[in-house]
Amino acid sequence: MGNIQLAKEIRTAIKQNNVEKVVELIGSDMELMNIVTPFGTWLHVAAKHGKLEIVKRLIDLGADINRRGGVFGGGAMNEAASKGHLDIVECLLSSGAEMDVSEPERNPLFAAILGGHIDIVNLLIENGIDIHVKYTGESMKNMDALAFAHERGQKEIAILLGSAKKEVYNDTAQNETTEMLDYIREHFGPIYQTISEIVPGSKVAVHIHIILPTKEQDFITLVTTGMSDVAMDETEESTGVKYAELVLKLPANWPIRKDDMANNNHYWPLKWLRMVAHIPHSYDGWLEAGVILPNGEPPMPFAANTALSCILLKETEAGRFIDSVNRVIDFFTLLPIYEEERQIALQKGSDYLIETFDEYGISDVLNLKRKNIGLDG
């Protein structure tokens, strides 16, 4: 059977809700399972047509639930949300599907608003989708979900989104956080997900915001908030950095789902981001560009799959944020380095090391197997 004919038969079987036929045609061929047709993957097709049992079977067989495709160029959840298939959106969420807000066309919340599916809007809000992300392009300017609902005449959905916003902005501290989040979205991109913490007795609670790759930025960006809730040095004589937040860049394919965090090979960058954010508040010190933090002494590799063993703090392109009460908040990028590179910095200074990285074309994006310039003699 030719590829075109096979594709037609699979699509027909999905539309007819013939579960066994779909399984028989695809078999164990994972390439065929995740092939992207003009209609998206087979999971896109099943989600669009509301075929819940087929969606479940495809997921069980190993379908990539986050593969992009289809009319909107997003995930299968986007197709289900646009057509009002609440049960399939629920299924995809429970299976760990991402709520992609990198572009308005991929955002399932915008898809649900466009279709007028308030039940799906409510479900997505309950599952923590970012309702504040704003988009600017050919058809919209600085538009968030609430503005989009008003534009599309979806009054009930607009009321629901408005009440959700009130819950988020219900106190001064949260308003300050929102001010910071707007700055992060402007300088780093839409926030896909936030990993929060509750630490009894700690001065601050550090939140890690995940920003997915885009066409312009082929990497995942992690940005903290909460570290700057308390000054690193509260003495009036202090002339150094008082308030700071941190940034760490990961490869675009880095595993960041909740289940991935059980593996230290995946978790250690997030662990160190949080640890570094707590250092000034746990040890009465402060951080600034050029500081190097070793993983023990002598430094040990962060994980079994890399020899990187130290963290260098450097200035980031976001620069400084000045909030509404005139607090100056610096952003520092965490750059994992080798012990041999730390020795270069100790001998010649951190600025020299950073300049050498630039000469070698070493970027801020984590590369587990990158060249160790400290071994270059």
GROMACS .gro file of C-alpha atoms in nm:
model
  377
    1MET     CA    1   0.000   0.000   0.000
    2GLY     CA    2   0.141   0.342  -0.096
    3ASN     CA    3   0.205   0.612   0.163
    4ILE     CA    4  -0.068   0.840   0.030
    5GLN     CA    5  -0.327   0.562   0.029
    6LEU     CA    6  -0.221   0.452   0.379
    7ALA     CA    7  -0.256   0.806   0.509
    8LYS     CA    8  -0.605   0.831   0.357
    9GLU     CA    9  -0.710   0.503   0.520
   10ILE     CA   10  -0.581   0.608   0.862
   11ARG     CA   11  -0.759   0.943   0.842
   12THR     CA   12  -1.081   0.775   0.730
   13ALA     CA   13  -1.057   0.522   1.015
   14ILE     CA   14  -1.013   0.804   1.265
   15LYS     CA   15  -1.314   0.997   1.131
   16GLN     CA   16  -1.519   0.675   1.148
   17ASN     CA   17  -1.398   0.621   1.507
   18ASN     CA   18  -1.264   0.277   1.411
   19VAL     CA   19  -1.012   0.237   1.693
   20GLU     CA   20  -0.889  -0.111   1.601
   21LYS     CA   21  -0.843  -0.018   1.236
   22VAL     CA   22  -0.630   0.283   1.333
   23VAL     CA   23  -0.415   0.066   1.559
   24GLU     CA   24  -0.383  -0.199   1.287
   25LEU     CA   25  -0.277   0.052   1.020
   26ILE     CA   26  -0.021   0.234   1.236
   27GLY     CA   27   0.107  -0.070   1.423
   28SER     CA   28   0.435  -0.007   1.603
   29ASP     CA   29   0.569   0.232   1.340
   30MET     CA   30   0.657   0.538   1.551
   31GLU     CA   31   0.763   0.738   1.246
   32LEU     CA   32   0.419   0.682   1.098
   33MET     CA   33   0.259   0.751   1.437
   34ASN     CA   34   0.410   1.101   1.460
   35ILE     CA   35   0.426   1.194   1.093
   36VAL     CA   36   0.302   1.549   1.030
   37THR     CA   37   0.046   1.561   0.750
   38PRO     CA   38  -0.125   1.877   0.622
   39PHE     CA   39  -0.383   1.806   0.897
   40GLY     CA   40  -0.118   1.761   1.167
   41THR     CA   41  -0.030   1.430   1.332
   42TRP     CA   42  -0.291   1.156   1.370
   43LEU     CA   43  -0.336   1.280   1.726
   44HIS     CA   44  -0.425   1.623   1.584
   45VAL     CA   45  -0.680   1.462   1.352
   46ALA     CA   46  -0.838   1.255   1.631
   47ALA     CA   47  -0.846   1.556   1.867
   48LYS     CA   48  -1.005   1.779   1.604
   49HIS     CA   49  -1.278   1.526   1.528
   50GLY     CA   50  -1.352   1.452   1.892
   51LYS     CA   51  -1.248   1.086   1.889
   52LEU     CA   52  -1.160   1.040   2.255
   53GLU     CA   53  -1.094   0.664   2.248
   54ILE     CA   54  -0.858   0.701   1.954
   55VAL     CA   55  -0.679   0.988   2.130
   56LYS     CA   56  -0.630   0.764   2.435
   57ARG     CA   57  -0.501   0.472   2.226
   58LEU     CA   58  -0.261   0.690   2.030
   59ILE     CA   59  -0.120   0.830   2.355
   60ASP     CA   60  -0.086   0.477   2.495
   61LEU     CA   61   0.101   0.375   2.180
   62GLY     CA   62   0.351   0.657   2.226
   63ALA     CA   63   0.216   0.948   2.022
   64ASP     CA   64   0.401   1.276   2.083
   65ILE     CA   65   0.130   1.478   2.257
   66ASN     CA   66   0.316   1.806   2.211
   67ARG     CA   67   0.416   1.773   1.847
   68ARG     CA   68   0.316   2.082   1.653
   69GLY     CA   69   0.110   2.076   1.336
   70GLY     CA   70  -0.240   2.121   1.206
   71VAL     CA   71  -0.415   2.436   1.097
   72PHE     CA   72  -0.284   2.645   1.387
   73GLY     CA   73   0.067   2.502   1.403
   74GLY     CA   74   0.021   2.410   1.768
   75GLY     CA   75  -0.034   2.094   1.968
   76ALA     CA   76  -0.328   1.855   1.952
   77MET     CA   77  -0.479   2.035   2.252
   78ASN     CA   78  -0.517   2.344   2.037
   79GLU     CA   79  -0.724   2.148   1.783
   80ALA     CA   80  -0.948   2.004   2.057
   81ALA     CA   81  -0.992   2.343   2.225
   82SER     CA   82  -1.088   2.512   1.900
   83LYS     CA   83  -1.360   2.253   1.834
   84GLY     CA   84  -1.494   2.243   2.189
   85HIS     CA   85  -1.393   1.888   2.278
   86LEU     CA   86  -1.369   1.928   2.656
   87ASP     CA   87  -1.312   1.559   2.725
   88ILE     CA   88  -1.012   1.548   2.492
   89VAL     CA   89  -0.858   1.863   2.642
   90GLU     CA   90  -0.899   1.699   2.984
   91CYS     CA   91  -0.737   1.379   2.856
   92LEU     CA   92  -0.441   1.563   2.706
   93LEU     CA   93  -0.385   1.768   3.021
   94SER     CA   94  -0.397   1.458   3.242
   95SER     CA   95  -0.142   1.297   3.009
   96GLY     CA   96   0.102   1.584   3.060
   97ALA     CA   97   0.039   1.788   2.747
   98GLU     CA   98   0.188   2.137   2.746
   99MET     CA   99  -0.025   2.451   2.732
  100ASP     CA  100   0.174   2.624   2.458
  101VAL     CA  101   0.142   3.004   2.479
  102SER     CA  102   0.445   3.087   2.264
  103GLU     CA  103   0.225   3.228   1.985
  104PRO     CA  104  -0.145   3.327   1.982
  105GLU     CA  105  -0.217   3.071   1.707
  106ARG     CA  106  -0.078   2.793   1.930
  107ASN     CA  107  -0.245   2.910   2.252
  108PRO     CA  108  -0.535   2.673   2.337
  109LEU     CA  109  -0.696   2.947   2.547
  110PHE     CA  110  -0.720   3.173   2.243
  111ALA     CA  111  -0.852   2.878   2.040
  112ALA     CA  112  -1.124   2.814   2.299
  113ILE     CA  113  -1.214   3.185   2.311
  114LEU     CA  114  -1.237   3.197   1.932
  115GLY     CA  115  -1.479   2.904   1.937
  116GLY     CA  116  -1.677   3.038   2.233
  117HIS     CA  117  -1.608   2.730   2.448
  118ILE     CA  118  -1.631   2.872   2.800
  119ASP     CA  119  -1.605   2.528   2.966
  120ILE     CA  120  -1.263   2.477   2.809
  121VAL     CA  121  -1.156   2.831   2.899
  122ASN     CA  122  -1.245   2.756   3.261
  123LEU     CA  123  -1.058   2.423   3.252
  124LEU     CA  124  -0.744   2.585   3.114
  125ILE     CA  125  -0.757   2.860   3.378
  126GLU     CA  126  -0.795   2.598   3.653
  127ASN     CA  127  -0.488   2.420   3.516
  128GLY     CA  128  -0.279   2.737   3.541
  129ILE     CA  129  -0.255   2.862   3.183
  130ASP     CA  130  -0.100   3.209   3.161
  131ILE     CA  131  -0.396   3.441   3.102
  132HIS     CA  132  -0.178   3.754   3.112
  133VAL     CA  133   0.055   3.683   2.820
  134LYS     CA  134   0.021   3.955   2.555
  135TYR     CA  135   0.082   3.930   2.181
  136THR     CA  136   0.171   4.187   1.919
  137GLY     CA  137   0.163   4.109   1.548
  138GLU     CA  138  -0.016   4.184   1.224
  139SER     CA  139  -0.363   4.122   1.366
  140MET     CA  140  -0.318   4.223   1.731
  141LYS     CA  141  -0.125   4.470   1.944
  142ASN     CA  142  -0.040   4.407   2.309
  143MET     CA  143  -0.345   4.180   2.335
  144ASP     CA  144  -0.408   3.933   2.617
  145ALA     CA  145  -0.685   3.675   2.652
  146LEU     CA  146  -0.930   3.920   2.810
  147ALA     CA  147  -0.883   4.174   2.531
  148PHE     CA  148  -0.918   3.897   2.273
  149ALA     CA  149  -1.246   3.781   2.430
  150HIS     CA  150  -1.381   4.137   2.415
  151GLU     CA  151  -1.270   4.170   2.052
  152ARG     CA  152  -1.448   3.845   1.957
  153GLY     CA  153  -1.767   3.947   2.139
  154GLN     CA  154  -1.738   3.662   2.393
  155LYS     CA  155  -1.894   3.847   2.687
  156GLU     CA  156  -1.935   3.550   2.923
  157ILE     CA  157  -1.578   3.439   2.865
  158ALA     CA  158  -1.460   3.798   2.921
  159ILE     CA  159  -1.640   3.804   3.257
  160LEU     CA  160  -1.477   3.472   3.352
  161LEU     CA  161  -1.132   3.598   3.254
  162GLY     CA  162  -1.192   3.927   3.434
  163SER     CA  163  -1.280   3.748   3.758
  164ALA     CA  164  -0.971   3.528   3.723
  165LYS     CA  165  -0.757   3.840   3.687
  166LYS     CA  166  -0.909   3.988   4.003
  167GLU     CA  167  -0.809   3.677   4.196
  168VAL     CA  168  -0.451   3.720   4.077
  169TYR     CA  169  -0.429   4.094   4.146
  170ASN     CA  170  -0.597   4.089   4.484
  171ASP     CA  171  -0.314   4.241   4.693
  172THR     CA  172  -0.024   4.483   4.669
  173ALA     CA  173   0.247   4.219   4.677
  174GLN     CA  174   0.087   4.037   4.388
  175ASN     CA  175   0.063   4.363   4.194
  176GLU     CA  176   0.436   4.408   4.235
  177THR     CA  177   0.492   4.051   4.114
  178THR     CA  178   0.272   4.118   3.812
  179GLU     CA  179   0.477   4.428   3.736
  180MET     CA  180   0.787   4.210   3.733
  181LEU     CA  181   0.618   3.943   3.522
  182ASP     CA  182   0.525   4.201   3.259
  183TYR     CA  183   0.892   4.302   3.243
  184ILE     CA  184   0.996   3.938   3.206
  185ARG     CA  185   0.745   3.879   2.925
  186GLU     CA  186   0.868   4.190   2.746
  187HIS     CA  187   1.239   4.100   2.766
  188PHE     CA  188   1.235   3.718   2.761
  189GLY     CA  189   0.901   3.607   2.612
  190PRO     CA  190   0.565   3.456   2.713
  191ILE     CA  191   0.567   3.251   3.033
  192TYR     CA  192   0.464   2.893   2.961
  193GLN     CA  193   0.467   2.758   3.316
  194THR     CA  194   0.574   2.858   3.667
  195ILE     CA  195   0.730   2.628   3.927
  196SER     CA  196   0.667   2.769   4.274
  197GLU     CA  197   0.779   2.670   4.622
  198ILE     CA  198   0.675   2.709   4.982
  199VAL     CA  199   0.971   2.714   5.221
  200PRO     CA  200   0.873   2.738   5.591
  201GLY     CA  201   1.091   2.990   5.773
  202SER     CA  202   1.258   3.122   5.457
  203LYS     CA  203   1.279   3.495   5.388
  204VAL     CA  204   1.167   3.448   5.027
  205ALA     CA  205   0.981   3.201   4.806
  206VAL     CA  206   1.153   3.159   4.470
  207HIS     CA  207   0.942   3.102   4.159
  208ILE     CA  208   1.095   2.971   3.837
  209HIS     CA  209   0.921   3.084   3.520
  210ILE     CA  210   0.967   2.875   3.205
  211ILE     CA  211   0.977   3.047   2.865
  212LEU     CA  212   0.966   2.816   2.566
  213PRO     CA  213   1.178   2.846   2.249
  214THR     CA  214   1.062   3.070   1.965
  215LYS     CA  215   1.176   3.130   1.609
  216GLU     CA  216   1.404   3.405   1.736
  217GLN     CA  217   1.527   3.221   2.048
  218ASP     CA  218   1.603   2.852   1.998
  219PHE     CA  219   1.638   2.775   2.368
  220ILE     CA  220   1.437   2.746   2.689
  221THR     CA  221   1.473   3.038   2.931
  222LEU     CA  222   1.428   3.005   3.306
  223VAL     CA  223   1.376   3.328   3.502
  224THR     CA  224   1.324   3.367   3.876
  225THR     CA  225   1.104   3.598   4.077
  226GLY     CA  226   1.085   3.618   4.455
  227MET     CA  227   1.459   3.648   4.513
  228SER     CA  228   1.423   4.027   4.495
  229ASP     CA  229   1.138   4.040   4.751
  230VAL     CA  230   1.408   4.098   5.015
  231ALA     CA  231   1.731   4.294   4.971
  232MET     CA  232   2.055   4.094   4.961
  233ASP     CA  233   2.223   4.364   5.169
  234GLU     CA  234   1.991   4.588   5.368
  235THR     CA  235   2.256   4.816   5.520
  236GLU     CA  236   2.242   5.181   5.419
  237GLU     CA  237   2.616   5.180   5.351
  238SER     CA  238   2.581   4.917   5.079
  239THR     CA  239   2.694   5.036   4.735
  240GLY     CA  240   2.659   4.702   4.558
  241VAL     CA  241   2.363   4.521   4.409
  242LYS     CA  242   2.073   4.510   4.652
  243TYR     CA  243   1.804   4.328   4.456
  244ALA     CA  244   1.851   4.059   4.194
  245GLU     CA  245   1.682   3.786   3.993
  246LEU     CA  246   1.841   3.505   3.796
  247VAL     CA  247   1.830   3.367   3.441
  248LEU     CA  248   1.941   3.029   3.306
  249LYS     CA  249   1.917   2.913   2.943
  250LEU     CA  250   1.863   2.549   2.846
  251PRO     CA  251   1.873   2.374   2.507
  252ALA     CA  252   1.539   2.373   2.326
  253ASN     CA  253   1.501   1.996   2.375
  254TRP     CA  254   1.578   1.995   2.749
  255PRO     CA  255   1.322   1.781   2.942
  256ILE     CA  256   1.126   2.014   3.172
  257ARG     CA  257   0.809   1.821   3.251
  258LYS     CA  258   0.726   1.739   3.611
  259ASP     CA  259   0.807   1.370   3.561
  260ASP     CA  260   1.150   1.460   3.420
  261MET     CA  261   1.249   1.630   3.744
  262ALA     CA  262   1.297   1.296   3.920
  263ASN     CA  263   1.613   1.252   3.711
  264ASN     CA  264   1.905   1.463   3.839
  265ASN     CA  265   2.048   1.478   3.485
  266HIS     CA  266   1.746   1.694   3.401
  267TYR     CA  267   1.676   1.860   3.734
  268TRP     CA  268   2.012   2.004   3.842
  269PRO     CA  269   1.990   2.335   3.649
  270LEU     CA  270   1.656   2.415   3.818
  271LYS     CA  271   1.794   2.300   4.153
  272TRP     CA  272   2.093   2.532   4.123
  273LEU     CA  273   1.882   2.823   4.002
  274ARG     CA  274   1.674   2.794   4.317
  275MET     CA  275   1.978   2.733   4.544
  276VAL     CA  276   2.163   3.038   4.413
  277ALA     CA  277   1.852   3.254   4.457
  278HIS     CA  278   1.839   3.157   4.826
  279ILE     CA  279   2.211   3.206   4.899
  280PRO     CA  280   2.195   3.582   4.987
  281HIS     CA  281   1.899   3.525   5.219
  282SER     CA  282   2.028   3.208   5.385
  283TYR     CA  283   2.390   3.313   5.441
  284ASP     CA  284   2.368   3.693   5.482
  285GLY     CA  285   2.577   3.758   5.173
  286TRP     CA  286   2.517   3.902   4.830
  287LEU     CA  287   2.573   3.809   4.469
  288GLU     CA  288   2.703   4.009   4.175
  289ALA     CA  289   2.843   3.958   3.826
  290GLY     CA  290   3.171   3.765   3.831
  291VAL     CA  291   3.091   3.552   4.136
  292ILE     CA  292   3.170   3.181   4.087
  293LEU     CA  293   2.999   2.913   4.296
  294PRO     CA  294   3.159   2.566   4.299
  295ASN     CA  295   2.969   2.242   4.349
  296GLY     CA  296   3.170   2.148   4.658
  297GLU     CA  297   3.543   2.184   4.715
  298PRO     CA  298   3.700   2.043   4.509
  299PRO     CA  299   3.406   2.091   4.269
  300MET     CA  300   3.219   1.780   4.163
  301PRO     CA  301   3.025   1.746   3.834
  302PHE     CA  302   2.663   1.859   3.856
  303ALA     CA  303   2.539   1.532   3.706
  304ALA     CA  304   2.658   1.203   3.560
  305ASN     CA  305   2.624   1.328   3.202
  306THR     CA  306   2.853   1.632   3.229
  307ALA     CA  307   3.187   1.749   3.372
  308LEU     CA  308   3.058   2.102   3.437
  309SER     CA  309   3.098   2.172   3.808
  310CYS     CA  310   3.080   2.547   3.886
  311ILE     CA  311   2.838   2.836   3.828
  312LEU     CA  312   2.951   3.177   3.700
  313LEU     CA  313   2.722   3.476   3.739
  314LYS     CA  314   2.733   3.724   3.452
  315GLU     CA  315   2.534   4.024   3.343
  316THR     CA  316   2.236   3.947   3.122
  317GLU     CA  317   2.086   4.128   2.825
  318ALA     CA  318   1.774   4.218   3.027
  319GLY     CA  319   1.985   4.462   3.226
  320ARG     CA  320   1.807   4.630   3.516
  321PHE     CA  321   1.443   4.661   3.608
  322ILE     CA  322   1.325   4.960   3.812
  323ASP     CA  323   0.989   4.893   3.973
  324SER     CA  324   0.714   5.135   4.075
  325VAL     CA  325   0.876   5.201   4.414
  326ASN     CA  326   1.215   5.269   4.252
  327ARG     CA  327   1.385   4.946   4.356
  328VAL     CA  328   1.664   4.863   4.110
  329ILE     CA  329   1.662   4.489   4.032
  330ASP     CA  330   1.955   4.337   3.842
  331PHE     CA  331   1.925   4.021   3.633
  332PHE     CA  332   2.220   3.778   3.631
  333THR     CA  333   2.266   3.482   3.398
  334LEU     CA  334   2.393   3.157   3.550
  335LEU     CA  335   2.659   3.003   3.327
  336PRO     CA  336   2.781   2.651   3.420
  337ILE     CA  337   3.159   2.621   3.376
  338TYR     CA  338   3.438   2.367   3.430
  339GLU     CA  339   3.680   2.370   3.726
  340GLU     CA  340   3.970   2.446   3.489
  341GLU     CA  341   3.781   2.754   3.369
  342ARG     CA  342   3.725   2.862   3.729
  343GLN     CA  343   4.100   2.851   3.777
  344ILE     CA  344   4.144   3.084   3.479
  345ALA     CA  345   3.898   3.329   3.639
  346LEU     CA  346   4.078   3.308   3.974
  347GLN     CA  347   4.409   3.389   3.805
  348LYS     CA  348   4.301   3.644   3.543
  349GLY     CA  349   3.955   3.757   3.649
  350SER     CA  350   3.599   3.670   3.550
  351ASP     CA  351   3.590   3.939   3.282
  352TYR     CA  352   3.885   3.774   3.109
  353LEU     CA  353   3.708   3.437   3.120
  354ILE     CA  354   3.388   3.582   2.974
  355GLU     CA  355   3.584   3.755   2.695
  356THR     CA  356   3.751   3.422   2.617
  357PHE     CA  357   3.411   3.253   2.598
  358ASP     CA  358   3.308   3.515   2.343
  359GLU     CA  359   3.623   3.450   2.138
  360TYR     CA  360   3.546   3.078   2.132
  361GLY     CA  361   3.179   3.140   2.045
  362ILE     CA  362   3.054   2.983   2.369
  363SER     CA  363   2.701   3.109   2.434
  364ASP     CA  364   2.499   3.137   2.755
  365VAL     CA  365   2.288   2.834   2.657
  366LEU     CA  366   2.383   2.528   2.863
  367ASN     CA  367   2.586   2.277   2.662
  368LEU     CA  368   2.667   1.964   2.863
  369LYS     CA  369   2.951   1.856   2.633
  370ARG     CA  370   3.091   2.191   2.524
  371LYS     CA  371   3.462   2.260   2.482
  372ASN     CA  372   3.657   2.316   2.806
  373ILE     CA  373   3.873   2.618   2.730
  374GLY     CA  374   4.066   2.559   3.051
  375LEU     CA  375   4.228   2.258   2.882
  376ASP     CA  376   4.362   2.456   2.590
  377GLY     CA  377   4.696   2.518   2.752
   0.00000   0.00000   0.00000
